[in-house]
Amino acid sequence: MGKRIITLGEVMMRLSTPGYQRFLQTDSYQVVYGGAEANVAVSLAQWDQHTAHVTVFPKNDIGKAASQYLRQMGVSIDHVFQADGRMGLYFLENGSMQRSSKIIYDRFDSAFANFDSSAVNWDAIFEGADWFHWTGITPALSDNAAKMTLKALQVANDKGLTVSGDINYRRNLWQYGKQPLDVMPELINYTHVIVAGLADFENCMAISSEDYNTACTQAKKDYPNIKYITTTERGAVSASHNHLSAVLWSAEKSSKDLLFSKSYEMTHIVDRVGGGDAYIAGLIYGLLYMEPQEALDFALAASVLKHSIAGDANLVTVDEVEALVKGENIGKLLR
Amino acid sequence: MGKRIITLGEVMMRLSTPGYQRFLQTDSYQVVYGGAEANVAVSLAQWDQHTAHVTVFPKNDIGKAASQYLRQMGVSIDHVFQADGRMGLYFLENGSMQRSSKIIYDRFDSAFANFDSSAVNWDAIFEGADWFHWTGITPALSDNAAKMTLKALQVANDKGLTVSGDINYRRNLWQYGKQPLDVMPELINYTHVIVAGLADFENCMAISSEDYNTACTQAKKDYPNIKYITTTERGAVSASHNHLSAVLWSAEKSSKDLLFSKSYEMTHIVDRVGGGDAYIAGLIYGLLYMEPQEALDFALAASVLKHSIAGDANLVTVDEVEALVKGENIGKLLR
Amino acid sequence: MGKRIITLGEVMMRLSTPGYQRFLQTDSYQVVYGGAEANVAVSLAQWDQHTAHVTVFPKNDIGKAASQYLRQMGVSIDHVFQADGRMGLYFLENGSMQRSSKIIYDRFDSAFANFDSSAVNWDAIFEGADWFHWTGITPALSDNAAKMTLKALQVANDKGLTVSGDINYRRNLWQYGKQPLDVMPELINYTHVIVAGLADFENCMAISSEDYNTACTQAKKDYPNIKYITTTERGAVSASHNHLSAVLWSAEKSSKDLLFSKSYEMTHIVDRVGGGDAYIAGLIYGLLYMEPQEALDFALAASVLKHSIAGDANLVTVDEVEALVKGENIGKLLR
Amino acid sequence: MGKRIITLGEVMMRLSTPGYQRFLQTDSYQVVYGGAEANVAVSLAQWDQHTAHVTVFPKNDIGKAASQYLRQMGVSIDHVFQADGRMGLYFLENGSMQRSSKIIYDRFDSAFANFDSSAVNWDAIFEGADWFHWTGITPALSDNAAKMTLKALQVANDKGLTVSGDINYRRNLWQYGKQPLDVMPELINYTHVIVAGLADFENCMAISSEDYNTACTQAKKDYPNIKYITTTERGAVSASHNHLSAVLWSAEKSSKDLLFSKSYEMTHIVDRVGGGDAYIAGLIYGLLYMEPQEALDFALAASVLKHSIAGDANLVTVDEVEALVKGENIGKLLR
Amino acid sequence: MGKRIITLGEVMMRLSTPGYQRFLQTDSYQVVYGGAEANVAVSLAQWDQHTAHVTVFPKNDIGKAASQYLRQMGVSIDHVFQADGRMGLYFLENGSMQRSSKIIYDRFDSAFANFDSSAVNWDAIFEGADWFHWTGITPALSDNAAKMTLKALQVANDKGLTVSGDINYRRNLWQYGKQPLDVMPELINYTHVIVAGLADFENCMAISSEDYNTACTQAKKDYPNIKYITTTERGAVSASHNHLSAVLWSAEKSSKDLLFSKSYEMTHIVDRVGGGDAYIAGLIYGLLYMEPQEALDFALAASVLKHSIAGDANLVTVDEVEALVKGENIGKLLR
Amino acid sequence: MGKRIITLGEVMMRLSTPGYQRFLQTDSYQVVYGGAEANVAVSLAQWDQHTAHVTVFPKNDIGKAASQYLRQMGVSIDHVFQADGRMGLYFLENGSMQRSSKIIYDRFDSAFANFDSSAVNWDAIFEGADWFHWTGITPALSDNAAKMTLKALQVANDKGLTVSGDINYRRNLWQYGKQPLDVMPELINYTHVIVAGLADFENCMAISSEDYNTACTQAKKDYPNIKYITTTERGAVSASHNHLSAVLWSAEKSSKDLLFSKSYEMTHIVDRVGGGDAYIAGLIYGLLYMEPQEALDFALAASVLKHSIAGDANLVTVDEVEALVKGENIGKLLR
């Protein structure tokens, strides 16, 4: 029971200040490991899916600790490579009220970014797998990483996997000489489920529109393999209080049939990092096992719960997500 | 100054995850001690009442630490018994927003549950005492514990104490072969102040009604010793935000004279465990020293303050509770 | 770049309970250093102003640690004196919801309060300085401290510095035999920017009015050096949720031209101590570099951000304050 | 690369006081998971052996957390069963100098002890496996557990695995009605590598001798499957300072050829729990890959290193153990 | 069972840096409460003696927390007085190796030192008591405190209690105008068991001798009520490693019959504060229940164990002390 | 009072595991900042010398926090440069007994290593300075850093400063294409006080000798500016227990007149990182204010004390070092 799902991407050591301390105040950092794609794998592993994460760790105890973390969370490390080099890091300062959360990245020149993947046996990795998930962060890191993504996508398509891609455009990355539009369209072409907001459409797909439905319709024309396009909509009252909704466009539906979620108030956010990854994990699970509207509702509820959990990963059960979808147990003391 | 109040019940070691960590994340637990009845004793001791808690602890350093806790909080341990066996435990995970708090109990087969109380000298324990408080948790634990409760109630009535009982029906307990209706009615018959919601009426008193007043009126017929019946009403926006009100039925009043409290918003809950026990302690204090409406208001305000305090016990002063009743000092920085 | 700003006042060791623990629960205290005037200096130092704090520390490692703190935060300790005696302390318990925060002071007989400042060379201290800030706490501590304040004010005026004073009347201080009205008027007379609420007007300036504008107009008559008078208005929903606004009266404007800020909701307060000091620092910065309305807006936004930061000091940048004034970045995750 | 090694036994949650705090002082406990057999599996997994631990966890988040721990450490949880019931616990107080370390067990009636293993498919578990390790703790817990051990041993022998058993006699266990001599001899008969001190010989094998060699010789007569017998010798200067040596008796050698290790001084012990398990893991590794004397030296060095590591498990590499055997790197700062 | 023992003295809040941090490094302090006399009471309470401590706490939550601590440890607070004023404090930095531990006192002008004890009913306090213990710290603090000590001693003698006094001369105290020789001799005259080293003899009893026996003999002449004189001898290899022995002089013995203890090596000291108080508690217990040599041995073993325990108080059992006297269990893991 | 001392070098963020946790166990890291040269500056600042550290920090809050640290410790940051790029890091695992401490560096491509120093005004930096200290780590990092070192040395010599250099050869550095012997001799030629062991002589000065005196004599011939050469000798019983001595060769003395220190036992090491830097700081202080033998003794005692202090920096006073030289206060509790 459970599908085989492969994810690819860098995993960073996350160093976060305790409580609401600023970087300028802390004398300790809490450590977890996270990355946009690995976070998806961890979520899905909590839901008894067979996930394996493809990544590269440095050959030292820091890399070993990161591997142990994935294994602890139920993600297979059979396809984790070791290489000389460093671990990508990010530092996180948790905001409150009108003070925003801040991230300082220190991820360039990592063992992952510098990895020569030419010897990777993607056929073996994808053997028996049902789904492959990638994000736009990987091809933004380095030419090596972009090439690895492309090769993985080609093999995944050859072997008939469903492919999801989170476009996730970040201007601060893309420093190795190529522009998103040089790289992303080819990758998107191999992808069936796209996570993209309007800025992603513009920067990575050269589609400019103020209307999500229009953008999706155009995307389907340009990238005929697309089956679903989705995005979340976050409104921020403050760093502590957001509201969140989501929309799912299906290629099988007419343009009037965009699916909408309800909107949740998140009034005492514990940790918003990984909220989007939790949504994607929920959507993958949903599209594997549910109807589209159910999938959308499951995905959004999963993401909402993530905001109550410290760390990058969404450590909730299917039952907990489904109870939230149904509005059950909210605020109860479960004994 | 101060009345003599006796409470009876198991005290558990509470192991709670730090901050908002899930059970799956923690590598440490914070430890306090608590139990529905001991929590009442601790509250009342904060208010300079002479409380003594009757319980059983294992003969080891864990039991000694629990005894020390009660003594620290001002509760007499003169009637704490020691026996072979284990300490009951419970694990607590503190929820946030849409993620509920969770408790995992590990309390079966405890030194308390297995204790043979036949040699307990209840006459000595109740000598000079004014009030006795028990809850429906104790008779649910074991036949031994049910017998101890009954014996205590008989002597307390013989010696003229006022008796309060928190029905507190929990389906997961009651695993020793008896059903609540086999045991509870006899115990309730010895009780003057009853804490019960509609589910408690149904499961422990065989009174089914959708209307609180009707249920209370029926209870008075079935259990003529009853003087007061009360319950709190909790509404949950989320794990972080509840509202709370309470109602008090008095046997001396006509059915139209149910007393109602105001409703409080609790918007940043620190710890809701023990909120009900804080209410009961407030009510006992109130009924000892105030008019019923004042008692109700005092009890609810005490419970509201408890939600701002970590741990099972309500460490507030009478002045703090009374200030909240009057709406004073709210949000001030007291220097 | 940056003005030279001198502040004078006691710095205390602040011992606060972790999280929301009550004094009765804690077995550790977190330590920072703070004082109404030093907090202003630290804020201004974060904004690249050249601040120096004049104070007295005991000749021991506790005093040395406090000095190090000021230096760390960018405040010059060139005018920190050392003397025998003790460090003033205060203990802080952080409230939540309906439970108020509490401070227990232990500051009497400190090295600062007992310091004989007759040998202090104020001319040297104020050489090249632009601004001097004092508060009504200092003259309330001891006759020595009141004399030091007066001497500093006289020299500051002689040397043409702009002087700000936070009246900050606290009844619990003033235990050395003099009353505020014996001391404060003379000090206020040397002051150009006054921070005062209606109670401060009454207790320290003998001006009784229910109307802020009227009070300010009278103050200008009594103390002709005044250029600006300001105060913040705090409304408290609970210890966790306040709203805050401010008003600025300018001597150059007609009585109808009181400047008003917007009002901010602060819904998840991390630490409200030092909120007023952050406001004053913002106002000093604003009056040095901006128009009055801008200064007011900057000051209030600075104060709002302070409530999201643990400790006495407001560790934010000018950019962060200005973004809040403009309503930018609120609730965003800054990468 | 790496052998397949199966271990069987209860895993407990270990709750230890921080630093050198006594049970009476602590308000938090640090949590790890451990058990004599699982500790062996974790050690071997650090050395790239394919280990799988057979155990039973309660069906709740505590059991899930324990499973995650095993997985994190590289031990397969494919043969972890879930059952209703509780997790065994133990509380640990770390001694210092003349004050001994203390353990309070709370492990009776656990999900493991009560597990009915009749449906366990031992053939599947042992398929492809090279080694099986058990200890005398398991048959001491319950009749169920003793039966599970026997069945496992029978199948392991049928399938030709090498079997090691740590006799580990503890008087406080064995409370289910049977005596060690009722149970252990049959189990020992299926075992090839025995870890036993003189008290173990007497209590579990009915062999009384003051001389280790004599006892071993007799054991070989009584239990002809035995190939190796071993024990460590611990001398205690204080809780902080022990010395440790070991001896290995081989059935292939004459009685004069007992192998002896050197003796190590352990002068600043961090955590001695699991020291014996680390020795056994080292011996299993050694007997799989080395000559007997090398195996003995490797095992003892592994155990010595364990005493420098907090927790039950020995998180060291083969390289680190071998360096200690050679006396390399001691006290160096490895960069 | 158990004697009634009264102790008198100030209790301070102890603020210690975590681990081996220096004052200059810490951002938190760990809190316990201690005082030379209260530490004795706590030790004796651990051994089931009925102890009551006479002291004065400020009327605030800090004082209440200190009271709770005494009560937790089993010491009666029936004779704890409340007064305006401050709590005495001391800051502790734990040394290591060649770096010494350091204490910074902040205890002047405390509620205790300023307390007017004229209304204290010593007859009631000593009713039914067997033993009274005081130290030379109390009369060194203030004239009020010296008078309270004298009055207590007079009534204790009148009522026939055995009195012990720890001379404990500290030059830094005695700042209120009187010299030790003005005050101490009268107090010593009421005392039967004296704890004094050669410096104490000289400074507080005007007895100068290099020989302990000679000094004791002279003391007996000058203070004929003396029955026992004792002191410990500490040798310091480093802050981490001391050795400790003790000597007991008895008035009933000839000068050749000084009793000597063995000497203990303490090689990994956890906390040496309170080591002397633990010795005195042991001696009181010993003299109440044992022969002099046994008492001496018990006292020294108690003190040695204290050095393994964090905080001022010696939280060990009689069984643990007796095991050390016998040399049992040293370095064992007690299960 | 106090000399002006300039140091140059990279400062890293140090992330160390708490207590004795291994990298594989930790979920938090403690943060301090350190570097071989900055550690020297911090030590000297504790001793009231006017130190300024020349370094480069990234333009972000991590760099700002590091700057604040230097300022807190009394080191001037007037010559700290800001540049794009990353902060060098190192991870530290504290060993115990036979388990060695481990460092994982992550310092390549830092803002410091990549800094183009051509615009640095060394004349201004060295204006009024007395001493310049560099180490062999800086020229090992990058060509940029080597050039910066050379330029600094040339100007320092031009302006008549005394120059000390810690050769500190580390094979793992030197990855930018040059070899030590390509770079170091020119730098050493500008240096008067050399810290070098025999391996440093060989690798960086091409002097091979087994005898320290011979090596020094040869060095003086090759590098005629040398006045002093020194090294410490560390013997390691275990990670917890080292012994340390030092030797000082003076160019003014005959070859028979090598100065030797005593040897110290360090039996409970808290943190050995920075021990060598503490020695150098001590030597600089000593050579500025003392005779050579005194300087050597002071330097070694300073280094010994460092081993008792957590973090890279030696936070001790001159009085504390001098007391250790004299053998005073060892193991005392300083009140």
CSV table of N, CA, C and O in Angstrom, one decimal, chain A residues 293-330:
chain,number,residue,atom,x,y,z
A,293,GLN,N,-11.4,18.2,-6.6
A,293,GLN,CA,-11.8,19.1,-5.6
A,293,GLN,C,-11.4,18.6,-4.2
A,293,GLN,O,-10.9,19.3,-3.4
A,294,GLU,N,-11.5,17.3,-4.0
A,294,GLU,CA,-11.0,16.7,-2.7
A,294,GLU,C,-9.5,16.9,-2.6
A,294,GLU,O,-9.0,17.1,-1.5
A,295,ALA,N,-8.8,16.7,-3.7
A,295,ALA,CA,-7.4,16.8,-3.6
A,295,ALA,C,-7.0,18.2,-3.2
A,295,ALA,O,-6.1,18.4,-2.4
A,296,LEU,N,-7.7,19.2,-3.8
A,296,LEU,CA,-7.4,20.6,-3.5
A,296,LEU,C,-7.6,20.9,-2.1
A,296,LEU,O,-6.8,21.5,-1.4
A,297,ASP,N,-8.8,20.4,-1.6
A,297,ASP,CA,-9.1,20.6,-0.2
A,297,ASP,C,-8.1,19.9,0.8
A,297,ASP,O,-7.7,20.5,1.8
A,298,PHE,N,-7.8,18.7,0.4
A,298,PHE,CA,-6.8,18.0,1.3
A,298,PHE,C,-5.5,18.7,1.3
A,298,PHE,O,-4.8,18.9,2.3
A,299,ALA,N,-5.0,19.2,0.1
A,299,ALA,CA,-3.7,19.9,0.0
A,299,ALA,C,-3.7,21.2,0.8
A,299,ALA,O,-2.7,21.4,1.6
A,300,LEU,N,-4.8,21.9,0.8
A,300,LEU,CA,-4.8,23.2,1.5
A,300,LEU,C,-4.8,22.9,3.0
A,300,LEU,O,-4.1,23.6,3.8
A,301,ALA,N,-5.6,22.0,3.4
A,301,ALA,CA,-5.7,21.7,4.9
A,301,ALA,C,-4.3,21.2,5.4
A,301,ALA,O,-3.9,21.5,6.5
A,302,ALA,N,-3.7,20.4,4.5
A,302,ALA,CA,-2.3,20.0,4.9
A,302,ALA,C,-1.4,21.2,5.1
A,302,ALA,O,-0.6,21.2,6.1
A,303,SER,N,-1.5,22.1,4.2
A,303,SER,CA,-0.6,23.3,4.3
A,303,SER,C,-1.0,24.1,5.5
A,303,SER,O,-0.1,24.6,6.2
A,304,VAL,N,-2.2,24.2,5.8
A,304,VAL,CA,-2.6,25.0,7.0
A,304,VAL,C,-2.0,24.4,8.3
A,304,VAL,O,-1.5,25.0,9.1
A,305,LEU,N,-2.1,23.1,8.4
A,305,LEU,CA,-1.6,22.4,9.6
A,305,LEU,C,-0.1,22.6,9.7
A,305,LEU,O,0.5,22.7,10.8
A,306,LYS,N,0.6,22.6,8.5
A,306,LYS,CA,2.0,22.8,8.5
A,306,LYS,C,2.4,24.1,9.3
A,306,LYS,O,3.4,24.1,10.0
A,307,HIS,N,1.6,25.1,9.2
A,307,HIS,CA,1.9,26.4,9.8
A,307,HIS,C,1.9,26.3,11.3
A,307,HIS,O,2.3,27.2,12.0
A,308,SER,N,1.4,25.2,11.9
A,308,SER,CA,1.4,25.0,13.3
A,308,SER,C,2.6,24.2,13.8
A,308,SER,O,2.7,23.8,15.0
A,309,ILE,N,3.5,23.8,12.9
A,309,ILE,CA,4.5,22.8,13.2
A,309,ILE,C,5.9,23.4,13.0
A,309,ILE,O,6.1,24.0,11.9
A,310,ALA,N,6.8,23.4,13.9
A,310,ALA,CA,8.1,23.9,13.8
A,310,ALA,C,8.9,23.0,12.8
A,310,ALA,O,8.8,21.8,12.8
A,311,GLY,N,9.8,23.6,12.1
A,311,GLY,CA,10.6,22.9,11.1
A,311,GLY,C,10.1,23.0,9.7
A,311,GLY,O,9.0,23.6,9.5
A,312,ASP,N,10.8,22.5,8.8
A,312,ASP,CA,10.4,22.5,7.4
A,312,ASP,C,9.3,21.5,7.0
A,312,ASP,O,8.6,21.7,6.1
A,313,ALA,N,9.2,20.5,7.8
A,313,ALA,CA,8.4,19.3,7.4
A,313,ALA,C,7.1,19.3,8.0
A,313,ALA,O,6.9,19.8,9.1
A,314,ASN,N,6.1,18.7,7.3
A,314,ASN,CA,4.7,18.7,7.8
A,314,ASN,C,4.4,17.3,8.4
A,314,ASN,O,4.0,16.4,7.8
A,315,LEU,N,4.6,17.3,9.7
A,315,LEU,CA,4.5,16.0,10.4
A,315,LEU,C,3.1,15.8,10.9
A,315,LEU,O,2.8,15.9,12.1
A,316,VAL,N,2.2,15.5,10.0
A,316,VAL,CA,0.8,15.3,10.3
A,316,VAL,C,0.4,14.0,9.6
A,316,VAL,O,1.0,13.5,8.7
A,317,THR,N,-0.7,13.4,10.1
A,317,THR,CA,-1.3,12.2,9.6
A,317,THR,C,-2.4,12.5,8.6
A,317,THR,O,-2.9,13.6,8.6
A,318,VAL,N,-2.7,11.6,7.7
A,318,VAL,CA,-3.8,11.7,6.8
A,318,VAL,C,-5.1,12.0,7.6
A,318,VAL,O,-5.9,12.8,7.3
A,319,ASP,N,-5.2,11.3,8.7
A,319,ASP,CA,-6.4,11.5,9.6
A,319,ASP,C,-6.5,12.9,10.0
A,319,ASP,O,-7.6,13.5,10.1
A,320,GLU,N,-5.4,13.5,10.4
A,320,GLU,CA,-5.5,14.9,10.9
A,320,GLU,C,-5.8,15.8,9.8
A,320,GLU,O,-6.6,16.8,10.0
A,321,VAL,N,-5.3,15.6,8.6
A,321,VAL,CA,-5.7,16.5,7.5
A,321,VAL,C,-7.1,16.3,7.2
A,321,VAL,O,-7.9,17.3,7.0
A,322,GLU,N,-7.6,15.1,7.1
A,322,GLU,CA,-9.0,14.9,6.7
A,322,GLU,C,-9.9,15.4,7.8
A,322,GLU,O,-11.0,15.9,7.5
A,323,ALA,N,-9.5,15.4,9.0
A,323,ALA,CA,-10.4,15.9,10.1
A,323,ALA,C,-10.5,17.4,9.9
A,323,ALA,O,-11.6,18.0,10.1
A,324,LEU,N,-9.4,18.1,9.5
A,324,LEU,CA,-9.5,19.5,9.3
A,324,LEU,C,-10.4,19.8,8.1
A,324,LEU,O,-11.2,20.8,8.1
A,325,VAL,N,-10.3,19.0,7.0
A,325,VAL,CA,-11.1,19.2,5.9
A,325,VAL,C,-12.6,19.2,6.3
A,325,VAL,O,-13.4,20.0,5.9
A,326,LYS,N,-12.9,18.3,7.2
A,326,LYS,CA,-14.3,18.1,7.6
A,326,LYS,C,-14.6,19.1,8.8
A,326,LYS,O,-15.8,19.1,9.2
A,327,GLY,N,-13.7,19.8,9.2
A,327,GLY,CA,-13.9,20.7,10.3
A,327,GLY,C,-14.1,20.1,11.7
A,327,GLY,O,-14.6,20.6,12.6
A,328,GLU,N,-13.5,18.9,11.8
A,328,GLU,CA,-13.7,18.1,13.1
A,328,GLU,C,-12.5,18.4,14.0
A,328,GLU,O,-11.4,18.6,13.5
A,329,ASN,N,-12.7,18.2,15.2
A,329,ASN,CA,-11.6,18.2,16.3
A,329,ASN,C,-11.0,19.6,16.5
A,329,ASN,O,-10.0,19.7,17.2
A,330,ILE,N,-11.4,20.6,15.8
A,330,ILE,CA,-10.7,21.9,15.8
A,330,ILE,C,-10.7,22.4,17.3
A,330,ILE,O,-11.8,22.7,17.8
